[in-house]
JSON list of C-alpha atoms and ligand atoms in Angstrom, two decimals:
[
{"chain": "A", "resi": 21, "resn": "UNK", "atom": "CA", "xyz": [0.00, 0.00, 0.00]},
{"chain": "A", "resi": 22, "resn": "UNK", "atom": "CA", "xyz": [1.09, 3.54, -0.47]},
{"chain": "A", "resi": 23, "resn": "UNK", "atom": "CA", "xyz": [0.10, 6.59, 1.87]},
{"chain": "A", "resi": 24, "resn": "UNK", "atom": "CA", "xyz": [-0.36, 9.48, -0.22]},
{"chain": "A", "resi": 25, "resn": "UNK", "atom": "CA", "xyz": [0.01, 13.06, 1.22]},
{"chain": "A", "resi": 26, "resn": "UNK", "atom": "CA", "xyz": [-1.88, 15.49, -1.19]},
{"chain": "A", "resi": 27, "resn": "UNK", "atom": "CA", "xyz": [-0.19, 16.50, -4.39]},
{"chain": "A", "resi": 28, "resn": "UNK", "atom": "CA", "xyz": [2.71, 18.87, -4.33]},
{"chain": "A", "resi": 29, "resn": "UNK", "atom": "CA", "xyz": [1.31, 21.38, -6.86]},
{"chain": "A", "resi": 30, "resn": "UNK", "atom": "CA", "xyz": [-2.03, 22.11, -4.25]},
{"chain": "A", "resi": 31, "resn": "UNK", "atom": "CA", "xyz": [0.34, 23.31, -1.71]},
{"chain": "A", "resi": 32, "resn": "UNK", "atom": "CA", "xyz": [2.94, 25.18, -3.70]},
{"chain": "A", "resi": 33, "resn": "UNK", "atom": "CA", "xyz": [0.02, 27.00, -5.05]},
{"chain": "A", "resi": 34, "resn": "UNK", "atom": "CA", "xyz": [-1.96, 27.90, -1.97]},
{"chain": "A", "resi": 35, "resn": "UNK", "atom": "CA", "xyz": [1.73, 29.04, -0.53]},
{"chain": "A", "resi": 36, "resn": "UNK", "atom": "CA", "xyz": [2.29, 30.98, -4.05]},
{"chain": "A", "resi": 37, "resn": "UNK", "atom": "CA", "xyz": [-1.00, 32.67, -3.87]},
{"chain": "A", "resi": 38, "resn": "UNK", "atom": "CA", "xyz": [-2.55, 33.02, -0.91]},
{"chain": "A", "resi": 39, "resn": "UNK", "atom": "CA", "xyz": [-5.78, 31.89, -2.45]},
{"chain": "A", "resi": 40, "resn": "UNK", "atom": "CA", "xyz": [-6.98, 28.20, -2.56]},
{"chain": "A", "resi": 41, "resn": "UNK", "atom": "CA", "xyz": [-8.73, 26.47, -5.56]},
{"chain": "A", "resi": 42, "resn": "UNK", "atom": "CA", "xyz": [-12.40, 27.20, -4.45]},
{"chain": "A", "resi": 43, "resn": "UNK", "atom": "CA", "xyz": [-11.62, 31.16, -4.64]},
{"chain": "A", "resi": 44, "resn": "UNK", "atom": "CA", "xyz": [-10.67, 31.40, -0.73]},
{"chain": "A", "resi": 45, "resn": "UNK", "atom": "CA", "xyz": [-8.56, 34.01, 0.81]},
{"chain": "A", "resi": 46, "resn": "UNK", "atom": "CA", "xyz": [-5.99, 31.95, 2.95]},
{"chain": "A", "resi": 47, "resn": "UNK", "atom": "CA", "xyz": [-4.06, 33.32, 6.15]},
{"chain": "A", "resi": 48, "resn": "UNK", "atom": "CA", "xyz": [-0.99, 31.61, 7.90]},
{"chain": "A", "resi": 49, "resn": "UNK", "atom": "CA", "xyz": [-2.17, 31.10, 11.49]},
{"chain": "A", "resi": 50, "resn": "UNK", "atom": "CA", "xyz": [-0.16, 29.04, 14.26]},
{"chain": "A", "resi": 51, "resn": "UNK", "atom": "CA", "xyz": [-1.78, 25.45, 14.95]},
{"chain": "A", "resi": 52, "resn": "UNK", "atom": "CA", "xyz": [-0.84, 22.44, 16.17]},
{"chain": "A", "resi": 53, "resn": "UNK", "atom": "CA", "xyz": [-2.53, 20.39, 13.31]},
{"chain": "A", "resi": 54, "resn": "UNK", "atom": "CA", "xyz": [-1.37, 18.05, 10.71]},
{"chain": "A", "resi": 55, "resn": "UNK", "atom": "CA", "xyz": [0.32, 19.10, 7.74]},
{"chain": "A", "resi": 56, "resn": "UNK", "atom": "CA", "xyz": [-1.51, 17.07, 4.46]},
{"chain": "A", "resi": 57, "resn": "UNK", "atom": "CA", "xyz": [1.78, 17.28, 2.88]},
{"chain": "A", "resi": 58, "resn": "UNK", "atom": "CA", "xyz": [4.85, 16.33, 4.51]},
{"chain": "A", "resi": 59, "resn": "UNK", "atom": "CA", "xyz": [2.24, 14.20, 7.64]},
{"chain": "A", "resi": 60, "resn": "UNK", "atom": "CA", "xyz": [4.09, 15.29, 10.49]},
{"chain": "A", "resi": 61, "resn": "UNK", "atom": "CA", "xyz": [1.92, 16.73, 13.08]},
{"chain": "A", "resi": 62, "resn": "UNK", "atom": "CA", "xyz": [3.59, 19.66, 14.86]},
{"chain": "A", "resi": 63, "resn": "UNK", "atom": "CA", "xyz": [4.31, 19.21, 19.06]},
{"chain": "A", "resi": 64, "resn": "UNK", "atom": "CA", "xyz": [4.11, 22.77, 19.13]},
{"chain": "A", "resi": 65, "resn": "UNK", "atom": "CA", "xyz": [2.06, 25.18, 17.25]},
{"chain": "A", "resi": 66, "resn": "UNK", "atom": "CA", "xyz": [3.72, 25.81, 13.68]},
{"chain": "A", "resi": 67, "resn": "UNK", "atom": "CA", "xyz": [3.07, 28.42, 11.19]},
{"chain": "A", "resi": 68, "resn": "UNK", "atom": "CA", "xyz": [0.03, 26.45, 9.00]},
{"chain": "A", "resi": 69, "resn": "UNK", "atom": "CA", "xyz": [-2.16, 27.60, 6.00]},
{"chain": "A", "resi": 70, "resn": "UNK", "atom": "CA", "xyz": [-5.34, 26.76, 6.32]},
{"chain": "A", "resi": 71, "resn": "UNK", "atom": "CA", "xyz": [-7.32, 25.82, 2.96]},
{"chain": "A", "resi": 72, "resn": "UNK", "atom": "CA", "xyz": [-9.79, 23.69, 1.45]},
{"chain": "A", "resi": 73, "resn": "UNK", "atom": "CA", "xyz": [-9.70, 20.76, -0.36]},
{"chain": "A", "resi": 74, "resn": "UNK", "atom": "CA", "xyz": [-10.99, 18.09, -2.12]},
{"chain": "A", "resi": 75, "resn": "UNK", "atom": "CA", "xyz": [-9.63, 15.04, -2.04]},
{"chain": "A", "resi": 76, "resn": "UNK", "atom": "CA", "xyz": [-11.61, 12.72, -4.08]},
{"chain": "A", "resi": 77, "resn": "UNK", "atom": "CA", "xyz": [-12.26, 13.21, -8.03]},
{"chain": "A", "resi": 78, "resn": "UNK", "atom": "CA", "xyz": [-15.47, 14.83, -8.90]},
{"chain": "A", "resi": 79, "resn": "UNK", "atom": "CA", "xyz": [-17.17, 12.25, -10.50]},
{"chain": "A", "resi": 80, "resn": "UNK", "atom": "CA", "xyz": [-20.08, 12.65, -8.37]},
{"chain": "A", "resi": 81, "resn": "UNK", "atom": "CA", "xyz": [-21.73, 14.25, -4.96]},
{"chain": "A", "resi": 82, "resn": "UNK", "atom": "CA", "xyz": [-19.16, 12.28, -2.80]},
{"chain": "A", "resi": 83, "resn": "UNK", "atom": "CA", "xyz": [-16.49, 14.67, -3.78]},
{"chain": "A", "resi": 84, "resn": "UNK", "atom": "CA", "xyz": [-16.36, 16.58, -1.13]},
{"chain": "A", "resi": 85, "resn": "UNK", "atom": "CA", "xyz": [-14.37, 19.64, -0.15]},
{"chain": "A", "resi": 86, "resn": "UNK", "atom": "CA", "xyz": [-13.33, 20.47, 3.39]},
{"chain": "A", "resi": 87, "resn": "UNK", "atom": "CA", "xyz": [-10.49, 22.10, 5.60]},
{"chain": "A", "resi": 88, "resn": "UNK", "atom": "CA", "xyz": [-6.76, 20.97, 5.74]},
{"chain": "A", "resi": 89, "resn": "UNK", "atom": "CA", "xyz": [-3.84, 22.48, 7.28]},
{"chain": "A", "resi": 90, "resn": "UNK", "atom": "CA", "xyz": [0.03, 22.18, 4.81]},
{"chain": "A", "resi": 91, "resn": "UNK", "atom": "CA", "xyz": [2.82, 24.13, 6.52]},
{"chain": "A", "resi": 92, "resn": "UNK", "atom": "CA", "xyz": [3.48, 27.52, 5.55]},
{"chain": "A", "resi": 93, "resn": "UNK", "atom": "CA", "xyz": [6.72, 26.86, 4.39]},
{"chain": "A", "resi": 94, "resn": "UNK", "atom": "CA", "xyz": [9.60, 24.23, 4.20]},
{"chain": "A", "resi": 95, "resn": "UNK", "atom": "CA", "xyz": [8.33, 21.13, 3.79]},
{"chain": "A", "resi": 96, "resn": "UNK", "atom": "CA", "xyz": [8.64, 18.52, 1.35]},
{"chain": "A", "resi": 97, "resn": "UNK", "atom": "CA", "xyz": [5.29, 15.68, 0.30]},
{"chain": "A", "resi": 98, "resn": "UNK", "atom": "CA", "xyz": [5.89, 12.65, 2.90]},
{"chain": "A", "resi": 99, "resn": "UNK", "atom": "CA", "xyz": [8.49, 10.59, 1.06]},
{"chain": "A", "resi": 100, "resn": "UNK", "atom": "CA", "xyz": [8.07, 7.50, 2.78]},
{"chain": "A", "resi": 101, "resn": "UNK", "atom": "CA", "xyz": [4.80, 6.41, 0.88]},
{"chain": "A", "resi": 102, "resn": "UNK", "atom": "CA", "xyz": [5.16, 2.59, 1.84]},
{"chain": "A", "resi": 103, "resn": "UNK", "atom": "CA", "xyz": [5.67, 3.38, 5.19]},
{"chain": "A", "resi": 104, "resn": "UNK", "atom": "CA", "xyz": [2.28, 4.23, 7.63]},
{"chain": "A", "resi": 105, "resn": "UNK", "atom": "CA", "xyz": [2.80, 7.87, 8.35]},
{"chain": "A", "resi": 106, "resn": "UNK", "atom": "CA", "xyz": [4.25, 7.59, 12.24]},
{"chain": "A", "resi": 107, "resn": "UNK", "atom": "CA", "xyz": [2.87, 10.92, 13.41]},
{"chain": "A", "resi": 108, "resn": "UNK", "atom": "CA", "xyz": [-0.57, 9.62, 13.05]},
{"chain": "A", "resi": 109, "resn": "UNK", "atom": "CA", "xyz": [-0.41, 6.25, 14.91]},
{"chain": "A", "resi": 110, "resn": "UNK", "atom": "CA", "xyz": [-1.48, 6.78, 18.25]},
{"chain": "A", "resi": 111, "resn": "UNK", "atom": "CA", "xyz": [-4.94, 7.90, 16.76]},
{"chain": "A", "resi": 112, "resn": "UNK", "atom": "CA", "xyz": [-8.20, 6.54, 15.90]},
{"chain": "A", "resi": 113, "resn": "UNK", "atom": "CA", "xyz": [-8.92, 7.37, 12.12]},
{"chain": "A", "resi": 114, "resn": "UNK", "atom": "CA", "xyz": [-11.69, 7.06, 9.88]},
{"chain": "A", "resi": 115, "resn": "UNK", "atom": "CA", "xyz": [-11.14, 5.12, 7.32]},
{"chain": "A", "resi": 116, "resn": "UNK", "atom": "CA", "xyz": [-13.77, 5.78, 4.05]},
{"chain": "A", "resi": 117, "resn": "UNK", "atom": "CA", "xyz": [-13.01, 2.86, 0.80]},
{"chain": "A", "resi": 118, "resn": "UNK", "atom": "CA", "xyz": [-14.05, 4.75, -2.44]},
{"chain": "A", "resi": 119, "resn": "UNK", "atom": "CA", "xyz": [-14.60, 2.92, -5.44]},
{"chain": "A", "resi": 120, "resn": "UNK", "atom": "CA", "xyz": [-13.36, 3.91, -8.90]},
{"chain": "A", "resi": 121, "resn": "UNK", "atom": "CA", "xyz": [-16.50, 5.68, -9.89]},
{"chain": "A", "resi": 122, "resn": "UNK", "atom": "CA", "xyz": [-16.02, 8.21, -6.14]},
{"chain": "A", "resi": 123, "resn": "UNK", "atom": "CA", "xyz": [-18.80, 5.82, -4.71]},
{"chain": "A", "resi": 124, "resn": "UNK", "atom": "CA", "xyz": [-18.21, 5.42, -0.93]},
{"chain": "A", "resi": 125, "resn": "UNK", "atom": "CA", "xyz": [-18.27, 1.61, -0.69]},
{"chain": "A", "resi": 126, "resn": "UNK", "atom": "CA", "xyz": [-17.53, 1.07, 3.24]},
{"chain": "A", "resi": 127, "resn": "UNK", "atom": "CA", "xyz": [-15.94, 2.74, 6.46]},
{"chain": "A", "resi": 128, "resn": "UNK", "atom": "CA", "xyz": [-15.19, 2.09, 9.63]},
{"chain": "A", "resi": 129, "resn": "UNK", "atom": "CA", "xyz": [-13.44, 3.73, 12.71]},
{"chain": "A", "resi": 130, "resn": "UNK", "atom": "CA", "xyz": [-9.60, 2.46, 12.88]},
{"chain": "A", "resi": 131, "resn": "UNK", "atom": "CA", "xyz": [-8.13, 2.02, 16.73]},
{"chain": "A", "resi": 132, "resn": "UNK", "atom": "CA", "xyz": [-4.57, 3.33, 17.41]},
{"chain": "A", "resi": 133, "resn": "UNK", "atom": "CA", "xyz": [-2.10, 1.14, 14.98]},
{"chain": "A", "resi": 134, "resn": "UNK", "atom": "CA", "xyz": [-5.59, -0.67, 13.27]},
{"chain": "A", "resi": 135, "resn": "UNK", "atom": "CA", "xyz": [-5.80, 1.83, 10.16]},
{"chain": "A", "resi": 136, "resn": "UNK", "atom": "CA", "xyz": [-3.45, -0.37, 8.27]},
{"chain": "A", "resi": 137, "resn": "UNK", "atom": "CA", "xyz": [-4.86, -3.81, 8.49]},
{"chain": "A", "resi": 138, "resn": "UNK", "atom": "CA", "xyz": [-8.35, -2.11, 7.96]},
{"chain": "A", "resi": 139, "resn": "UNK", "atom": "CA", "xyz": [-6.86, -0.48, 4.79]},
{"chain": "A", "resi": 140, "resn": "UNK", "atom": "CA", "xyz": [-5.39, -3.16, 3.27]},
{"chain": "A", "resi": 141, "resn": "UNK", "atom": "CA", "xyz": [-8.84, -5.46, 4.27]},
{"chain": "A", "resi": 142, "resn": "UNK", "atom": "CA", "xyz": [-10.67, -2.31, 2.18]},
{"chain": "A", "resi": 143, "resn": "UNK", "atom": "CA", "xyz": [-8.58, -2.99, -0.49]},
{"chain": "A", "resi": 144, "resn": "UNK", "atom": "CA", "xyz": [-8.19, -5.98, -0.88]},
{"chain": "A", "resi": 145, "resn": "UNK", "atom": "CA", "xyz": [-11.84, -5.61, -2.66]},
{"chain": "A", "resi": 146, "resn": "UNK", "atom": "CA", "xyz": [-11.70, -5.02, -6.22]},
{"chain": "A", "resi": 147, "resn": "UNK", "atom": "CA", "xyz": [-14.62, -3.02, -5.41]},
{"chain": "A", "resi": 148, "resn": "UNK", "atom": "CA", "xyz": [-12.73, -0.33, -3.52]},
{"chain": "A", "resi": 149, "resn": "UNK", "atom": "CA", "xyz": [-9.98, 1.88, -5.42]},
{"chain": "A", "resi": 150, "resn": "UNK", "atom": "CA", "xyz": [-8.58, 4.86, -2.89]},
{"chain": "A", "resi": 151, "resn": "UNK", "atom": "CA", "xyz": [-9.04, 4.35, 1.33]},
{"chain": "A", "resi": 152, "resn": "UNK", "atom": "CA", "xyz": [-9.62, 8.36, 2.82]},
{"chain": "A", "resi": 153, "resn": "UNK", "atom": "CA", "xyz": [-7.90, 8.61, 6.16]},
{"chain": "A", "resi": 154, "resn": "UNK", "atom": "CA", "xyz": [-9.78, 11.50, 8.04]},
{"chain": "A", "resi": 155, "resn": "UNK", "atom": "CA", "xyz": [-9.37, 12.68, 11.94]},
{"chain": "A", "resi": 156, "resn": "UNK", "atom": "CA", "xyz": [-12.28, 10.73, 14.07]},
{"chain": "A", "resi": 157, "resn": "UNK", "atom": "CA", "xyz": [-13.88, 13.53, 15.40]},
{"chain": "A", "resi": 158, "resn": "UNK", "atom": "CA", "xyz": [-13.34, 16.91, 13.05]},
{"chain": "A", "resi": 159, "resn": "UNK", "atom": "CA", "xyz": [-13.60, 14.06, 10.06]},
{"chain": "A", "resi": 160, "resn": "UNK", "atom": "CA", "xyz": [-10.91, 16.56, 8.67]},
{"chain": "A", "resi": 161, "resn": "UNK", "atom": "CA", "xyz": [-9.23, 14.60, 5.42]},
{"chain": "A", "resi": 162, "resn": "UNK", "atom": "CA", "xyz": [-5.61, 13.49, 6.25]},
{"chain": "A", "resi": 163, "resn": "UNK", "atom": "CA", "xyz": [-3.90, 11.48, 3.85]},
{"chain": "A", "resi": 164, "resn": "UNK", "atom": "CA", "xyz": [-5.24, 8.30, 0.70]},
{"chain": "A", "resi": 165, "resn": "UNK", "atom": "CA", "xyz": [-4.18, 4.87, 0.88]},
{"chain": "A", "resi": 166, "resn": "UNK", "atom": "CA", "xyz": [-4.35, 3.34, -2.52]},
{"chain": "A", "resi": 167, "resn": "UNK", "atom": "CA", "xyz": [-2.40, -0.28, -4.07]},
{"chain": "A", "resi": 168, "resn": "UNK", "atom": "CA", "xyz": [0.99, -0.05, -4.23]},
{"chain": "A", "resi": 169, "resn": "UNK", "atom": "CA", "xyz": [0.83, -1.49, -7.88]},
{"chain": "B", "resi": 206, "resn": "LIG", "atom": "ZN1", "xyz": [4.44, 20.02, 6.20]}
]
């Protein structure tokens, strides 16, 4: 499996501009919330741009859009795609399986360390083509699981 932070060019643009892709004015506030690009979550607040997103294709109403946090500046996408992001294992994560036509198929709520075997369960379905990893209680988006193939 691979854990996909969102695509480089989102975040260089927001950072560029100021301005998101759903016409939003964006501001760099100090959070301690996760960055969707390089997955670390700060232990102290961090200078964060706050901007919305949509991280499934539209190819339907399940495409939604909602909040995420990418660092102001200086950081790189999470390199180690094969590798569950570490910063996010102590938490319980919802886990939605999408299939290839951005139908929700199935979800569930992941314990601590869980969201892996869940994910790879989701897709081992032919049914199921991307897994959304989203925060348990703001249901913020976090990061996609898809096949490594
Ligand atoms: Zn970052």
């Amino acid at each position: 499996m691979h854990y996909l932070p969102i695509p480089e060019p989102i975040a260089i643009e927001a950072r560029t501009m100021m301005r998101d892709r759903f016409g939003h004015e964006l501001h760099i506030t100090k959070e301690k919330a996760p960055c969707r690009l390089c997955l670390r979550i700060p232990s102290v607040p961090q200078e964060l741009i706050l901007l919305s997103y949509q991280p499934l294709a539209d190819r339907g109403p399940y495409a939604e859009v909602g909040p995420i946090f990418i660092h102001a500046a200086g950081c790189r996408p999470y390199p180690d795609v094969e590798t569950f992001p570490v910063d996010f294992a102590a938490r319980r994560l919802i886990l939605r399986a999408y299939g290839s036509a951005g139908q929700i198929v199935d979800a569930v709520v992941a314990r601590p360390g869980n969201a892996p075997e869940r994910a790879a369960e989701f897709l081992s379905e032919n049914r199921v083509a991307e897994v959304h990893v989203r925060h348990e209680s703001y249901t913020c988006f976090d990061f996609k699981i898809v096949r490594a193939s």
